[in-house]
Amino acid sequence: MQLEQMYQEIILDHYRQPHGAGLRDPFDAETHHVNPTCGDEVTLRVKLDGDGANRTVQDVSYESLGCSISQASTSVLTDLVVGKSVEEAFRILESFQEMAQSRGKIAGDEEVIGDGIAFAGVSKYPARVKCALLGWMAFKDAVARVKEEA
Amino acid sequence: MQLEQMYQEIILDHYRQPHGAGLRDPFDAETHHVNPTCGDEVTLRVKLDGDGANRTVQDVSYESLGCSISQASTSVLTDLVVGKSVEEAFRILESFQEMAQSRGKIAGDEEVIGDGIAFAGVSKYPARVKCALLGWMAFKDAVARVKEEA
Amino acid sequence: MTTLQTPTAGLDVATIRDDFPILSRTVREGRPLVYLDSGATSQRPRQVLDAERLFLETHNAAVHRGAHQLAEEATDDYEAARSKIAVFTGAEPEELVFTKNATEAINLVAYAMSNSSIRTGLGAESERFAVGPGDEIVVTELEHHANLVPWQELCRRTGATLRWYSVTEDGRIDLDSLELSERTKVVAFAHQSNVLGSLAPVEELVRRAQAVGALTVLDACQSVPHMPVNLTELGVDFAAFSGHKMLGPSGVGVLYGRTELLDAMPPFITGGSMIEMVRMEGSTYAPPPQRFEAGVPMTSQAVGLGAAVDYLSAIGMDAVFAHERELTRVALDTLREVEGVRIIGPDSLEQRGGAVSFVVDGVHAHDVGQVLDDRGIAVRVGHHCAWPLHRRFGIAATVRASFHVYTTVEEVAQLADGVRAAREFFGVA
Amino acid sequence: MTTLQTPTAGLDVATIRDDFPILSRTVREGRPLVYLDSGATSQRPRQVLDAERLFLETHNAAVHRGAHQLAEEATDDYEAARSKIAVFTGAEPEELVFTKNATEAINLVAYAMSNSSIRTGLGAESERFAVGPGDEIVVTELEHHANLVPWQELCRRTGATLRWYSVTEDGRIDLDSLELSERTKVVAFAHQSNVLGSLAPVEELVRRAQAVGALTVLDACQSVPHMPVNLTELGVDFAAFSGHKMLGPSGVGVLYGRTELLDAMPPFITGGSMIEMVRMEGSTYAPPPQRFEAGVPMTSQAVGLGAAVDYLSAIGMDAVFAHERELTRVALDTLREVEGVRIIGPDSLEQRGGAVSFVVDGVHAHDVGQVLDDRGIAVRVGHHCAWPLHRRFGIAATVRASFHVYTTVEEVAQLADGVRAAREFFGVA
Ligand SMILES: Cc1ncc(COP(=O)(O)O)c(C=O)c1O
Ligand SMILES: Cc1ncc(COP(=O)(O)O)c(C=O)c1O
């Protein structure tokens, strides 16, 4: 059964009890991303702190409508990026994205993407990769907006 | 060799020495028809005489640019319809058209379409049927215009 | 419609399945393929593949252009396909235009209308297609994006207003939700919803449209492949369907338009083969259907679609409909028994074709689909290009099972088991 | 261009011919088929037919929609084809849009421009595509109708003015015949004339267009199938070509657009799969290339075109060009010797590809074509969808011989004999 490879326990745990869910104030930017093939949506807010190289991610809050994969991966995102410098958060994002788009070729580095490695199985299902990236892309976009406004 | 079946001597004779060629005055209507696939053109004039059931085709004159088939068939047309009643001319036209579009299935009645039966071979070549009908359709259209104007 | 009776005789599905090479493959870890996604695209029988190949190995040439023997033969085959499809749909051959898919067919009408709305250089005959501010284009809330977005864009281009019939809780067009008016220029609607399976009250909608002088556009994508359809009898002005949903090739679709309308309509895509006369200063156009078939067309695909129509006709569309009706019954009956399953659309067989969509409480459609896929069952998950309809039901995504002649009752029955497994897997059982 | 050198090694045409089933058939009264009409449409090798069939018997599903295994595989195959074609033409995959043919591809640009010209509801990024009264669209007098009529219609829709480069006596674009200006918004021209065989001075035309900020649209229908073409190096903004002229399936064509332009351009045909978000009140659209691929696409055809590109690449486009150059040389040399024959287009091999058109004094092209057809030789007769060009030369119709990888020197040599026979038959010899 390949199902267990895709839906690893970590994913199901995050799905059942998502971390950091809900929309919180204050925030610097809010984005709304949809997955055009299935209609899944996420509204995501970021609050940054400091500036320049010292800028850090103070909070990521979100509301989402979607499958287990998209919900779990947004939950994992908050675990990984909150408290990190923006630079570090983007490194993690790139690493997660690289793994997710690798068609199962890149296992992912647990040191960098933590629970994110549980999504290595998902990367073998191209139609689900967008689910895994939905929250991450919303986050990337939100940070870019903060920077733009600055 | 199937060529001789298509290009019967009668056709080649009409082609080399077309009857009734040239544009003449007076005329009641003039039409310009083209074959959109090859660019062949005919400008054709009709002069009718009398009216009602007694209406006759007094003259058909034309200038054409086209292949042997279209030239010869316009030449045959003038032989067949000039001097006939409009009603009779249309009967001939229908008969000729029926044969031309029959894919070689209808030989044509020499009593009605005279030299026109030479085009039975052409009817087997669907791409050339339009050539054979070019002048005839211009004639049909010209007569219709005279009627419209009346 | 006399088309919705159930003949008692069933199809010989086993023999039919032998014609479809893809059905014998396995997926995932060696599981037999259970293809319940024919609403998205159907599979092709050997007869269709062979017809295309025979054409390409024997008669292929550019149609309506050449004078050599191959060109004659290719043109004959292409036009013979048009004639077959005409017989199949109760239309005249010259009322059928080959397009790349139904989407292009609907866009063709929408663009011909906005082209008519720019009056420069057009004859009076195109005036009936012109729309502008104050005019209304009417659709329904259950439309596939292909029969919605082109009309939104037509409105954007012309200043006309889009209005729509809403959908009732049980998945029908709510005829009380909108009044047409003299300003209504188009009423466009799906013959069968690709999500709900519900059949539109075509007669009534046509009557209403005609009463106000509006053109009717029937999206027949989900009807022509699955039941007997006679477009002339339905009385619609235009209709669109796709080859790939009716056992035919991809890359070919059909626009039906009543002769009188196609005659008067300006072209959409322009180029070679659709012209009467071209000068640098301007061009005139050929009569329909050529006027609407610019460029070298989908020749072998039209031939393949002709073969698909032969194949379906040999089975008989009444029998096809009856077969799918039985499958739908089984799907509804078995799914109804699974806890937490909610059917979106009519939960009966009345005025209904074979697309069965549902949600599972507590398990997202994508996740249900994944569990089914793991068992070899291919369904569609998402909004199936009918996003507003899903919003109407307050859901993002459904699971849809859809059928064709090769679908067996046993396959459909596996669906409910798969859904049960999904509920267990995600801990909601 | 470094592409026009003649490698000394010839093609193994005999082996190549074995790949093309249709070439072994006979026509008329048992004569071997001599197919000299590849400029209209080429024939397909077994490899292309097999690739399509394999896809349809194994992976067929709706692409970019489903989540089941078949849908994954179909999407992969479809996108892999795009990538192959990208490599083949020196483009990025996302710069290539699948259309039904080149005609649609050119219409896509022309309609996206008129859609941009209606500013309601559009972002600022589409402004660069807007045209209106006073603006100029520039083409040439040698264009195929597919690269002329869509621009005439764009002008009709927007009030822009069509202008054109005229053609010199020896069949070249007369660069002195027109000055571009700041009002020039588009310069659209054929890479290789489908009648004359002459190659356009792409570099110079692109330079001129860029100097005034105009967009360039290259009609690459007759170049991409016959010679190495690197669209990025050519520096054009858009390009169009068809699958069926390059050993691929009918029903599939390609629009190339520079990323930056496709990103900014509004859609043409709208419907499913090209959307970002759909509400009844309005929709937003996906990034390119999806934005321009509405509906279920020509899936197996794209796969077939990928296989055609593999086939051509294995031969090598330099070798293809060299082969056709040799055929052109033979055609010109042998025809030149026939009394009464006049070549329309360059009578040399300089900046020239393999389409050889001619008239025969005293024998109409249709009649020449008929005599050739009777001998089994399939050529094209007429204006070849370039009517204004024929008018420019004061003729209604020409005979055109055109080639591909499977054409032999012996076949081409038969042409001149056939023309001699036609002259005799019609008594002008
Ligand atoms: C130069 C040129 N442009 C455009 C076209 C149109 O191509 P298609 O008919 O495949 O759209 C052709 C071929 O017919 C051509 O030769
Ligand atoms: C109801 C309905 N309309 C329109 C379409 C669009 O058809 P196509 O994508 O073949 O153009 C579909 C299928 O996708 C459909 O189910």
mmCIF file of N, CA, C and O and ligand atoms in Angstrom, chain C residues 65 295-296, chain D residues 101-103 144 146 192 194 219 221-222 242 244-245, ligand 1:
data_model
loop_
_atom_site.group_PDB
_atom_site.id
_atom_site.type_symbol
_atom_site.label_atom_id
_atom_site.label_comp_id
_atom_site.label_asym_id
_atom_site.label_seq_id
_atom_site.Cartn_x
_atom_site.Cartn_y
_atom_site.Cartn_z
ATOM 1 N N ARG C 65 -8.085 21.725 -50.461
ATOM 2 C CA ARG C 65 -7.068 22.578 -51.058
ATOM 3 C C ARG C 65 -6.470 21.960 -52.307
ATOM 4 O O ARG C 65 -6.295 22.613 -53.299
ATOM 5 N N GLY C 295 -7.552 27.441 -41.769
ATOM 6 C CA GLY C 295 -6.311 26.679 -41.659
ATOM 7 C C GLY C 295 -6.525 25.208 -41.949
ATOM 8 O O GLY C 295 -7.651 24.748 -42.170
ATOM 9 N N VAL C 296 -5.419 24.475 -41.966
ATOM 10 C CA VAL C 296 -5.517 23.032 -42.150
ATOM 11 C C VAL C 296 -6.201 22.474 -40.906
ATOM 12 O O VAL C 296 -5.756 22.725 -39.793
ATOM 13 N N ASN D 101 -3.619 24.814 -34.772
ATOM 14 C CA ASN D 101 -2.749 24.946 -35.942
ATOM 15 C C ASN D 101 -2.090 26.319 -35.888
ATOM 16 O O ASN D 101 -2.346 27.102 -34.960
ATOM 17 N N ALA D 102 -1.257 26.609 -36.853
ATOM 18 C CA ALA D 102 -0.568 27.897 -36.858
ATOM 19 C C ALA D 102 -1.569 29.034 -37.019
ATOM 20 O O ALA D 102 -1.380 30.131 -36.484
ATOM 21 N N THR D 103 -2.614 28.770 -37.765
ATOM 22 C CA THR D 103 -3.641 29.784 -37.982
ATOM 23 C C THR D 103 -4.224 30.246 -36.652
ATOM 24 O O THR D 103 -4.365 31.453 -36.408
ATOM 25 N N HIS D 144 0.985 34.248 -46.435
ATOM 26 C CA HIS D 144 -0.104 33.273 -46.456
ATOM 27 C C HIS D 144 -1.324 33.968 -45.837
ATOM 28 O O HIS D 144 -1.174 34.788 -44.944
ATOM 29 N N ALA D 146 -3.154 33.115 -43.673
ATOM 30 C CA ALA D 146 -3.159 32.946 -42.213
ATOM 31 C C ALA D 146 -2.401 34.057 -41.500
ATOM 32 O O ALA D 146 -2.633 34.319 -40.317
ATOM 33 N N GLN D 192 9.688 31.753 -44.188
ATOM 34 C CA GLN D 192 9.902 31.289 -45.557
ATOM 35 C C GLN D 192 8.571 31.350 -46.291
ATOM 36 O O GLN D 192 7.560 30.845 -45.780
ATOM 37 N N ASN D 194 5.642 30.310 -48.477
ATOM 38 C CA ASN D 194 5.165 28.977 -48.850
ATOM 39 C C ASN D 194 5.014 28.833 -50.361
ATOM 40 O O ASN D 194 4.832 27.727 -50.855
ATOM 41 N N ASP D 219 5.839 34.024 -38.931
ATOM 42 C CA ASP D 219 5.119 32.849 -39.411
ATOM 43 C C ASP D 219 6.181 31.822 -39.805
ATOM 44 O O ASP D 219 6.789 31.913 -40.868
ATOM 45 N N CYS D 221 5.796 28.600 -40.231
ATOM 46 C CA CYS D 221 5.177 27.365 -40.740
ATOM 47 C C CYS D 221 6.047 26.613 -41.725
ATOM 48 O O CYS D 221 5.998 25.393 -41.796
ATOM 49 N N GLN D 222 6.793 27.365 -42.538
ATOM 50 C CA GLN D 222 7.592 26.730 -43.582
ATOM 51 C C GLN D 222 9.075 26.717 -43.241
ATOM 52 O O GLN D 222 9.892 26.294 -44.064
ATOM 53 N N SER D 242 2.904 24.765 -37.383
ATOM 54 C CA SER D 242 1.908 23.690 -37.317
ATOM 55 C C SER D 242 2.577 22.326 -37.259
ATOM 56 O O SER D 242 3.578 22.099 -37.940
ATOM 57 N N HIS D 244 1.372 19.465 -38.473
ATOM 58 C CA HIS D 244 1.154 18.615 -39.649
ATOM 59 C C HIS D 244 2.129 18.884 -40.785
ATOM 60 O O HIS D 244 2.201 18.095 -41.727
ATOM 61 N N LYS D 245 2.862 19.964 -40.743
ATOM 62 C CA LYS D 245 3.846 20.248 -41.793
ATOM 63 C C LYS D 245 5.231 19.729 -41.410
ATOM 64 O O LYS D 245 6.174 19.865 -42.180
HETATM 65 C C1 LIG E 1 3.527 30.143 -44.602
HETATM 66 C C2 LIG E 1 2.306 29.533 -43.995
HETATM 67 N N1 LIG E 1 1.665 30.185 -43.019
HETATM 68 C C3 LIG E 1 0.577 29.698 -42.412
HETATM 69 C C4 LIG E 1 0.057 28.483 -42.785
HETATM 70 C C5 LIG E 1 -1.163 27.994 -42.088
HETATM 71 O O1 LIG E 1 -0.911 26.810 -41.400
HETATM 72 P P1 LIG E 1 -2.127 25.959 -40.844
HETATM 73 O O2 LIG E 1 -3.084 25.811 -41.974
HETATM 74 O O3 LIG E 1 -1.529 24.687 -40.414
HETATM 75 O O4 LIG E 1 -2.714 26.753 -39.718
HETATM 76 C C6 LIG E 1 0.682 27.758 -43.818
HETATM 77 C C7 LIG E 1 0.187 26.467 -44.305
HETATM 78 O O5 LIG E 1 -0.945 26.262 -44.677
HETATM 79 C C8 LIG E 1 1.829 28.302 -44.425
HETATM 80 O O6 LIG E 1 2.454 27.648 -45.397
#
